[in-house]
């Protein structure tokens, strides 16, 4: 059974930093691209960042480029998202999602329960 468990969400001031983590189990982690997606209050899902199966290729939404860094540890089956220079508009529930293949160009499917990130003064 695929399981994705996110952690690290919190309330942070604008300009602050957070590091999100996702613990994966139930599948061969290194064989799949992974994604971070988010959903802000009253809005739809937004893709934030993605990484291919071996971690060598990453991609970011324009809204977070230069501020967020995605990474993965295939030995520990974990996915991370380092978020710096946070803005109020980054407030959302952040989900870790499993890609449909090793390449992230094929999109994602299953996602975890999410972790809340609130950026507010």
PDB file of C-alpha atoms in Angstrom:
ATOM      1  CA  UNK A   1       0.000   0.000   0.000  1.00  0.00           C
ATOM      2  CA  UNK A   2       1.379   3.374  -1.026  1.00  0.00           C
ATOM      3  CA  UNK A   3       1.809   5.789   1.851  1.00  0.00           C
ATOM      4  CA  UNK A   4       3.037   9.371   1.800  1.00  0.00           C
ATOM      5  CA  UNK A   5       3.276  11.224   5.092  1.00  0.00           C
ATOM      6  CA  UNK A   6       4.101  14.905   5.058  1.00  0.00           C
ATOM      7  CA  UNK A   7       5.500  16.868   7.995  1.00  0.00           C
ATOM      8  CA  UNK A   8       7.105  20.209   8.785  1.00  0.00           C
ATOM      9  CA  UNK A   9       4.268  22.611   8.180  1.00  0.00           C
ATOM     10  CA  UNK A  10       3.948  25.499  10.603  1.00  0.00           C
ATOM     11  CA  UNK A  11       3.059  29.155  11.097  1.00  0.00           C
ATOM     12  CA  UNK A  12       5.943  31.364   9.971  1.00  0.00           C
ATOM     13  CA  UNK A  13       6.478  35.090   9.470  1.00  0.00           C
ATOM     14  CA  UNK A  14       6.959  36.547   5.992  1.00  0.00           C
ATOM     15  CA  UNK A  15      10.587  36.160   4.986  1.00  0.00           C
ATOM     16  CA  UNK A  16      11.005  33.073   7.116  1.00  0.00           C
ATOM     17  CA  UNK A  17      11.941  29.538   6.174  1.00  0.00           C
ATOM     18  CA  UNK A  18      10.486  26.060   6.562  1.00  0.00           C
ATOM     19  CA  UNK A  19      11.559  22.603   5.523  1.00  0.00           C
ATOM     20  CA  UNK A  20       8.874  20.098   4.589  1.00  0.00           C
ATOM     21  CA  UNK A  21       9.478  16.378   4.545  1.00  0.00           C
ATOM     22  CA  UNK A  22       7.614  13.440   3.058  1.00  0.00           C
ATOM     23  CA  UNK A  23       8.152   9.862   4.175  1.00  0.00           C
ATOM     24  CA  UNK A  24       7.276   7.370   1.439  1.00  0.00           C
ATOM     25  CA  UNK A  25       6.541   3.665   1.716  1.00  0.00           C
ATOM     26  CA  UNK A  26       4.805   0.880  -0.155  1.00  0.00           C
ATOM     27  CA  UNK A  27       6.579   1.336  -3.498  1.00  0.00           C
ATOM     28  CA  UNK A  28      10.062   1.474  -4.995  1.00  0.00           C
ATOM     29  CA  UNK A  29      10.746   5.114  -4.240  1.00  0.00           C
ATOM     30  CA  UNK A  30      13.649   5.633  -6.652  1.00  0.00           C
ATOM     31  CA  UNK A  31      11.559   4.391  -9.579  1.00  0.00           C
ATOM     32  CA  UNK A  32       9.172   7.319  -9.435  1.00  0.00           C
ATOM     33  CA  UNK A  33       9.309  11.051  -9.863  1.00  0.00           C
ATOM     34  CA  UNK A  34       7.944  12.984  -6.921  1.00  0.00           C
ATOM     35  CA  UNK A  35       6.056  16.224  -6.673  1.00  0.00           C
ATOM     36  CA  UNK A  36       5.124  18.897  -4.192  1.00  0.00           C
ATOM     37  CA  UNK A  37       1.752  20.435  -4.886  1.00  0.00           C
ATOM     38  CA  UNK A  38      -0.249  22.913  -2.816  1.00  0.00           C
ATOM     39  CA  UNK A  39      -3.767  24.131  -2.351  1.00  0.00           C
ATOM     40  CA  UNK A  40      -4.429  27.601  -1.028  1.00  0.00           C
ATOM     41  CA  UNK A  41      -7.751  28.435   0.656  1.00  0.00           C
ATOM     42  CA  UNK A  42     -10.498  28.616  -1.931  1.00  0.00           C
ATOM     43  CA  UNK A  43      -8.204  27.678  -4.819  1.00  0.00           C
ATOM     44  CA  UNK A  44      -7.354  24.574  -6.807  1.00  0.00           C
ATOM     45  CA  UNK A  45      -4.280  22.409  -6.663  1.00  0.00           C
ATOM     46  CA  UNK A  46      -1.089  24.098  -7.856  1.00  0.00           C
ATOM     47  CA  UNK A  47       2.059  22.247  -8.839  1.00  0.00           C
ATOM     48  CA  UNK A  48       5.036  23.694  -6.909  1.00  0.00           C
ATOM     49  CA  UNK A  49       8.047  21.544  -7.673  1.00  0.00           C
ATOM     50  CA  UNK A  50       9.001  18.167  -9.097  1.00  0.00           C
ATOM     51  CA  UNK A  51      12.011  15.885  -9.208  1.00  0.00           C
ATOM     52  CA  UNK A  52      12.775  12.853 -11.335  1.00  0.00           C
ATOM     53  CA  UNK A  53      13.442   9.402  -9.935  1.00  0.00           C
ATOM     54  CA  UNK A  54      17.193   9.674  -9.498  1.00  0.00           C
ATOM     55  CA  UNK A  55      17.033  13.256  -8.258  1.00  0.00           C
ATOM     56  CA  UNK A  56      19.096  14.627 -11.104  1.00  0.00           C
ATOM     57  CA  UNK A  57      16.428  16.778 -12.701  1.00  0.00           C
ATOM     58  CA  UNK A  58      14.238  19.270 -10.903  1.00  0.00           C
ATOM     59  CA  UNK A  59      11.681  21.842 -11.919  1.00  0.00           C
ATOM     60  CA  UNK A  60       9.862  24.687 -10.171  1.00  0.00           C
ATOM     61  CA  UNK A  61       6.790  26.792 -10.674  1.00  0.00           C
ATOM     62  CA  UNK A  62       7.646  30.395 -11.506  1.00  0.00           C
ATOM     63  CA  UNK A  63       5.994  31.519  -8.274  1.00  0.00           C
ATOM     64  CA  UNK A  64       8.593  29.695  -6.139  1.00  0.00           C
ATOM     65  CA  UNK A  65      11.659  29.610  -8.370  1.00  0.00           C
ATOM     66  CA  UNK A  66      14.763  30.817  -6.555  1.00  0.00           C
ATOM     67  CA  UNK A  67      13.098  30.452  -3.148  1.00  0.00           C
ATOM     68  CA  UNK A  68      12.237  26.745  -2.879  1.00  0.00           C
ATOM     69  CA  UNK A  69      14.511  23.741  -3.306  1.00  0.00           C
ATOM     70  CA  UNK A  70      13.280  20.187  -3.786  1.00  0.00           C
ATOM     71  CA  UNK A  71      15.442  17.194  -2.957  1.00  0.00           C
ATOM     72  CA  UNK A  72      15.137  13.488  -2.310  1.00  0.00           C
ATOM     73  CA  UNK A  73      17.059  10.798  -0.468  1.00  0.00           C
ATOM     74  CA  UNK A  74      16.402   7.513  -2.208  1.00  0.00           C
ATOM     75  CA  UNK A  75      18.261   5.566   0.476  1.00  0.00           C
ATOM     76  CA  UNK A  76      15.822   6.869   3.103  1.00  0.00           C
ATOM     77  CA  UNK A  77      12.698   7.086   0.915  1.00  0.00           C
ATOM     78  CA  UNK A  78      12.213  10.724   1.776  1.00  0.00           C
ATOM     79  CA  UNK A  79      11.327  13.821  -0.206  1.00  0.00           C
ATOM     80  CA  UNK A  80      12.040  17.335   1.051  1.00  0.00           C
ATOM     81  CA  UNK A  81      11.145  20.899   0.197  1.00  0.00           C
ATOM     82  CA  UNK A  82      13.267  23.724   1.576  1.00  0.00           C
ATOM     83  CA  UNK A  83      11.240  26.920   1.489  1.00  0.00           C
ATOM     84  CA  UNK A  84      12.986  30.256   1.977  1.00  0.00           C
ATOM     85  CA  UNK A  85      11.820  33.858   1.768  1.00  0.00           C
ATOM     86  CA  UNK A  86       8.260  32.784   2.399  1.00  0.00           C
ATOM     87  CA  UNK A  87       5.419  35.070   1.383  1.00  0.00           C
ATOM     88  CA  UNK A  88       1.814  35.314   2.476  1.00  0.00           C
ATOM     89  CA  UNK A  89       0.770  33.885  -0.875  1.00  0.00           C
ATOM     90  CA  UNK A  90       2.665  30.685  -0.047  1.00  0.00           C
ATOM     91  CA  UNK A  91       0.017  29.910   2.569  1.00  0.00           C
ATOM     92  CA  UNK A  92      -1.518  26.583   1.617  1.00  0.00           C
ATOM     93  CA  UNK A  93      -1.781  22.916   2.398  1.00  0.00           C
ATOM     94  CA  UNK A  94       1.280  21.261   0.875  1.00  0.00           C
ATOM     95  CA  UNK A  95       1.029  17.744  -0.467  1.00  0.00           C
ATOM     96  CA  UNK A  96       3.650  15.242  -1.457  1.00  0.00           C
ATOM     97  CA  UNK A  97       2.596  13.323  -4.592  1.00  0.00           C
ATOM     98  CA  UNK A  98       3.894  10.200  -6.316  1.00  0.00           C
ATOM     99  CA  UNK A  99       4.697  10.464  -9.994  1.00  0.00           C
ATOM    100  CA  UNK A 100       3.303   8.047 -12.547  1.00  0.00           C
ATOM    101  CA  UNK A 101       6.792   7.070 -13.724  1.00  0.00           C
ATOM    102  CA  UNK A 102      10.473   7.843 -13.191  1.00  0.00           C
ATOM    103  CA  UNK A 103      10.079  10.935 -15.359  1.00  0.00           C
ATOM    104  CA  UNK A 104       8.024  13.813 -14.000  1.00  0.00           C
ATOM    105  CA  UNK A 105       6.684  14.623 -17.464  1.00  0.00           C
ATOM    106  CA  UNK A 106       4.028  11.950 -17.004  1.00  0.00           C
ATOM    107  CA  UNK A 107       2.424  13.729 -14.074  1.00  0.00           C
ATOM    108  CA  UNK A 108       1.441  12.511 -10.641  1.00  0.00           C
ATOM    109  CA  UNK A 109      -1.261  10.449  -9.022  1.00  0.00           C
ATOM    110  CA  UNK A 110      -1.519   9.501  -5.369  1.00  0.00           C
ATOM    111  CA  UNK A 111      -0.847  12.204  -2.813  1.00  0.00           C
ATOM    112  CA  UNK A 112      -0.589  12.298   0.945  1.00  0.00           C
ATOM    113  CA  UNK A 113      -2.778  13.994   3.520  1.00  0.00           C
ATOM    114  CA  UNK A 114      -0.876  17.256   3.428  1.00  0.00           C
ATOM    115  CA  UNK A 115       0.751  19.638   5.897  1.00  0.00           C
ATOM    116  CA  UNK A 116      -0.403  23.200   6.568  1.00  0.00           C
ATOM    117  CA  UNK A 117       1.930  26.102   5.904  1.00  0.00           C
ATOM    118  CA  UNK A 118       0.749  29.507   7.068  1.00  0.00           C
ATOM    119  CA  UNK A 119       2.761  32.629   6.365  1.00  0.00           C
ATOM    120  CA  UNK A 120       1.527  35.551   8.400  1.00  0.00           C
ATOM    121  CA  UNK A 121       2.815  38.380  10.535  1.00  0.00           C
TER     122      UNK A 121
END
